[in-house]
CSV table of C-alpha atoms in Angstrom, one decimal:
chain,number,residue,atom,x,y,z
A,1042,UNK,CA,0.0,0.0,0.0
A,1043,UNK,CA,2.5,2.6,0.9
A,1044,UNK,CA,4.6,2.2,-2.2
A,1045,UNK,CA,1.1,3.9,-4.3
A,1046,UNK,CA,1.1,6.4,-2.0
A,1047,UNK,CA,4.1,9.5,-0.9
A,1048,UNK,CA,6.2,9.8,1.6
A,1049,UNK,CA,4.7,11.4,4.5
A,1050,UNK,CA,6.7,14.3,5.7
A,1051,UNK,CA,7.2,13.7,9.7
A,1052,UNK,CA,5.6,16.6,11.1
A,1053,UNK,CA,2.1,15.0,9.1
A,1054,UNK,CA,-0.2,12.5,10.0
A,1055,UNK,CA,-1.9,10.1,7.5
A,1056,UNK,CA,-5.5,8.3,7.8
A,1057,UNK,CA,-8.5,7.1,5.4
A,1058,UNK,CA,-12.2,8.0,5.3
A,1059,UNK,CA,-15.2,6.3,3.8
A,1060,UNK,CA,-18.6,6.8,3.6
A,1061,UNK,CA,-19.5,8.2,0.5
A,1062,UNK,CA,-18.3,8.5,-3.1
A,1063,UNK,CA,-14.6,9.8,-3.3
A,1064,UNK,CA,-15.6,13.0,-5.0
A,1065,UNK,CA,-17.6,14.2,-2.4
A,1066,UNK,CA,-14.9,13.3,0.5
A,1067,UNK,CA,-12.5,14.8,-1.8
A,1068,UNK,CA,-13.7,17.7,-1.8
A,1069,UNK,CA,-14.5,17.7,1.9
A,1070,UNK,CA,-11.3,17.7,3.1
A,1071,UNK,CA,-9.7,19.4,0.5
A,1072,UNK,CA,-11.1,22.5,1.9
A,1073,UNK,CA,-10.0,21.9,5.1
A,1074,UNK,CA,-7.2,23.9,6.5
A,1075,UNK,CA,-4.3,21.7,7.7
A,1076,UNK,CA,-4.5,19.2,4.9
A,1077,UNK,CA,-2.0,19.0,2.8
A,1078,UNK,CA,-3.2,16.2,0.3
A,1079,UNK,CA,-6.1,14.2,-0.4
A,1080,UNK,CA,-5.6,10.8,-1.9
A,1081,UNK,CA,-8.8,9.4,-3.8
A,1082,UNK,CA,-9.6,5.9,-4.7
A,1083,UNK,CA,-10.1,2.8,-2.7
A,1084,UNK,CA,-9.3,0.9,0.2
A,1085,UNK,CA,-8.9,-2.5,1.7
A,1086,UNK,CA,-8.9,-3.5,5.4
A,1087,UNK,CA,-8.4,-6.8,6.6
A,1088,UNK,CA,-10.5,-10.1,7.3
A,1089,UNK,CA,-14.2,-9.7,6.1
A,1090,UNK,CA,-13.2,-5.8,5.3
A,1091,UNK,CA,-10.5,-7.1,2.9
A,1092,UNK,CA,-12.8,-5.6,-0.3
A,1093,UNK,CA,-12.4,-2.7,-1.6
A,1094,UNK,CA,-14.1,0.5,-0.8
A,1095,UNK,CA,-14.3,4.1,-2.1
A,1096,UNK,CA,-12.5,6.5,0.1
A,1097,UNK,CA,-9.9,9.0,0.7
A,1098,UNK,CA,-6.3,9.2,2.1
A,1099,UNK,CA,-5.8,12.5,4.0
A,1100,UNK,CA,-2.7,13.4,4.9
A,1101,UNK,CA,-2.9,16.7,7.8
A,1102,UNK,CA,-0.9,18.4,10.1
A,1103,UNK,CA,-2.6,17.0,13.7
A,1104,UNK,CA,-1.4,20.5,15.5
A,1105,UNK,CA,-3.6,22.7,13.2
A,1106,UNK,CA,-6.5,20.0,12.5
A,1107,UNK,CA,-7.1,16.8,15.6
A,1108,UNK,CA,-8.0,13.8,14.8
A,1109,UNK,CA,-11.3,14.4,16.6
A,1110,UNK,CA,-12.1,17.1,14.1
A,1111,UNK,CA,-11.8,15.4,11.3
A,1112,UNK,CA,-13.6,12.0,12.4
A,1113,UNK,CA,-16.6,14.4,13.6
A,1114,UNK,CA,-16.5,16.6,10.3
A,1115,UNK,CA,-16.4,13.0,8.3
A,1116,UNK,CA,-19.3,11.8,10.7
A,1117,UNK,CA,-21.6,15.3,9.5
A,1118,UNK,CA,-20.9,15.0,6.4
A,1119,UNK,CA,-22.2,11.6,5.3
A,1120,UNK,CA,-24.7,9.7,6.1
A,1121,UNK,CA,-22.9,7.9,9.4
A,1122,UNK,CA,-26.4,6.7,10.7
A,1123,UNK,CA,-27.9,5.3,7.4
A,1124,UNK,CA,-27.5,1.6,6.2
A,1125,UNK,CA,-28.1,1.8,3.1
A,1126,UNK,CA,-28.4,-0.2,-0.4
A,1127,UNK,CA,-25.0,1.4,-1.2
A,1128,UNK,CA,-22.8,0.3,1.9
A,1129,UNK,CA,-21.6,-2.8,-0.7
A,1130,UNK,CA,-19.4,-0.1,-2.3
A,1131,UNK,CA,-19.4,3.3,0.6
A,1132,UNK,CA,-18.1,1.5,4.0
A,1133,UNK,CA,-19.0,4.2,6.7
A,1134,UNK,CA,-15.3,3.8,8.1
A,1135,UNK,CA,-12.3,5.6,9.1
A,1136,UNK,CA,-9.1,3.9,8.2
A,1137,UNK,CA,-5.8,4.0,11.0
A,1138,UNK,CA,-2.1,3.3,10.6
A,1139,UNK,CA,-1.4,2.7,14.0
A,1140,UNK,CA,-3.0,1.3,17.2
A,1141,UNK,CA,-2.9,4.9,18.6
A,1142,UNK,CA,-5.1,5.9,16.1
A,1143,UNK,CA,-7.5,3.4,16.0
A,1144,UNK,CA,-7.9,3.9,20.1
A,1145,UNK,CA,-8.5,7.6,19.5
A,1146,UNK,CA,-10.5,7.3,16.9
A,1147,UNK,CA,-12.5,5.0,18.6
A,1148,UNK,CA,-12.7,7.1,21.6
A,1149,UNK,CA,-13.9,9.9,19.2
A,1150,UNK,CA,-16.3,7.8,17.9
A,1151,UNK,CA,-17.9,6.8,21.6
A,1152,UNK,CA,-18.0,10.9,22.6
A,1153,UNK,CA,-20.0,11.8,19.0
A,1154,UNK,CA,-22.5,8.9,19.2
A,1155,UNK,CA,-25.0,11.0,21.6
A,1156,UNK,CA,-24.8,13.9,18.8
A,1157,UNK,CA,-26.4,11.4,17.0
A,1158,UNK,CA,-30.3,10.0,16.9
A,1159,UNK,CA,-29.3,6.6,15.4
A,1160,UNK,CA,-26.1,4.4,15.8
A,1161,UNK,CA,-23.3,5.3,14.0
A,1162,UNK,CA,-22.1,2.7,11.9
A,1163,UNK,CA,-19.2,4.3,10.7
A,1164,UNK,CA,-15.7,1.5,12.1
A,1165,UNK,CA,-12.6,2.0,12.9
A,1166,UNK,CA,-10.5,-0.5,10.2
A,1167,UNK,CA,-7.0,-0.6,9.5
A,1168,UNK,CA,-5.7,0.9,6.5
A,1169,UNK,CA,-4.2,-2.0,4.6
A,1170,UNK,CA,-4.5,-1.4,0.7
A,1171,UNK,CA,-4.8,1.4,-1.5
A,1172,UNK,CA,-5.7,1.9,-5.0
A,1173,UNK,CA,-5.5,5.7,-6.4
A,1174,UNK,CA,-8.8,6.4,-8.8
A,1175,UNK,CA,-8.2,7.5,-12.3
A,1176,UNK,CA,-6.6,10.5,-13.4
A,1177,UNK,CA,-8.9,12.0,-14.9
A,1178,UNK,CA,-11.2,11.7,-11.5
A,1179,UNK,CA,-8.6,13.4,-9.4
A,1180,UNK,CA,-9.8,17.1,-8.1
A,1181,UNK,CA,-13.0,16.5,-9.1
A,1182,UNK,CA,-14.6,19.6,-7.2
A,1183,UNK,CA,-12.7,22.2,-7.6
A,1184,UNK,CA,-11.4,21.2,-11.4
A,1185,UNK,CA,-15.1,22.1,-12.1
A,1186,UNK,CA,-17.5,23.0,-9.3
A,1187,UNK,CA,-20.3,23.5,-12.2
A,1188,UNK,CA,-20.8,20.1,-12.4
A,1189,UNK,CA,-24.3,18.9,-12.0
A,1190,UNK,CA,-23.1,16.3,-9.6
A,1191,UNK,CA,-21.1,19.2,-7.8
A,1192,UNK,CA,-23.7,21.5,-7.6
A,1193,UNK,CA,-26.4,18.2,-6.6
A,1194,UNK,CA,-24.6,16.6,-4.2
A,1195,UNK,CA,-20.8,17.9,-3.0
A,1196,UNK,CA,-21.8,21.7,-2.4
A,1197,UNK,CA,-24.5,21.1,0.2
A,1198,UNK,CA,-21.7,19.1,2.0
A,1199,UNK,CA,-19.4,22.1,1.7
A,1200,UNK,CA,-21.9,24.7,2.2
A,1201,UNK,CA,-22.4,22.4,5.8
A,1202,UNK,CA,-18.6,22.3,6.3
A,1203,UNK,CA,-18.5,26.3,5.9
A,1204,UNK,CA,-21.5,26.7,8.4
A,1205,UNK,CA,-20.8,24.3,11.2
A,1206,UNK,CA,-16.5,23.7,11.0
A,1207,UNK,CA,-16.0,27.6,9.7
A,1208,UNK,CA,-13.4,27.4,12.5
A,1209,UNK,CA,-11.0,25.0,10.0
A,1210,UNK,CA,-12.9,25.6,6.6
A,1211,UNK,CA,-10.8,27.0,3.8
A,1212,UNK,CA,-13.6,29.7,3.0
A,1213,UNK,CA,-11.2,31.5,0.8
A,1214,UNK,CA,-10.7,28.3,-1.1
A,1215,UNK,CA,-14.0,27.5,-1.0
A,1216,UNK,CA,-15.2,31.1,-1.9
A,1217,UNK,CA,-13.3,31.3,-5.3
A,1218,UNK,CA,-15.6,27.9,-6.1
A,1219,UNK,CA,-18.3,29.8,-5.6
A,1220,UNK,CA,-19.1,28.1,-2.2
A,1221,UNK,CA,-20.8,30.4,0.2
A,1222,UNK,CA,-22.2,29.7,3.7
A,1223,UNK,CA,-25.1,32.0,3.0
A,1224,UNK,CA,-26.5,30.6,-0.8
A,1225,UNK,CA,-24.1,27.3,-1.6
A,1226,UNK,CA,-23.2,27.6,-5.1
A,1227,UNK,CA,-22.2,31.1,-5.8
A,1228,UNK,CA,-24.0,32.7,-9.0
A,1229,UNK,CA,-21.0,33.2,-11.6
């Protein structure tokens, strides 16, 4: 897995999230401040998680951006609660390196679950495999916010991100896209 993936620079930190398609968490947490890359495609755990799921590889700097923040902002923006017909191909999951991880995660995971109304169903798995996604799928959001699937399903997530985490949103970022807390998708 590592050798499809860089180096990780050592003051970085490096984990997976799935849940949804890999263009939407794309796009998520490349508007985050503190990432420094997002890695789409899929992943593989271990056991009976050993297929592959679509997810992302986020690699962040844990002193501007916790852990904590990004497993709740992954928990808010998917649907953490739902089972539904697509779990087969979106495992609600966040994907650790290390044992430290998966105990804070899963601590993380424990404190949220009262936020909730419903279970979360969202695991803790370790990362084990990667595939990267096709070029030409890479960036998806922001090489073309005017997509219809952008504009249907990925800017309500953003517009979400910029209204409840503005404290680690890149709003500039996410302003030249045309994403705005007050309307979404910016006219023009």
């Amino acid at each position: 897995m590592h050798d499809s993936l860089p180096l990780l620079r050592p003051s970085l930190a490096r984990l997976a999230l799935g849940g949804s398609c890999y263009w939407c968490l794309e796009a998520v947490y490349q508007s985050l401040r503190g990432v420094e890359s997002v890695h789409q495609g899929w992943v593989a755990a271990d056991g009976e998680h050993s297929d592959f799921h679509e997810a992302v590889v986020v690699d962040y700097d844990p002193s501007r951006l916790p852990l904590d923040v990004l497993i709740e902002i992954h928990l808010y923006t998917h649907r953490a609660t739902a089972d539904h017909q697509r779990r087969d191909r979106y495992r609600s999951a966040v994907y650790v390196l290390t044992e430290s991880q998966a105990a804070s995660a899963r601590d993380t995971l424990a404190q949220l679950q009262d936020d909730f109304d419903a279970p979360l169903l969202t695991r803790v798995l370790p990362l084990v495999d990667f595939r990267a996604s096709k070029e030409d799928y890479q960036d998806y959001f922001y090489s073309d916010p005017s997509r219809p699937f952008c504009e249907r399903w990925i800017t309500p997530k953003l517009k979400l991100l910029l209204e409840r985490f503005s404290d680690v949103a890149d709003g500039e970022r996410l302003a030249r896209a045309g994403v705005t807390a007050e309307g979404g998708q910016g006219q023009g």
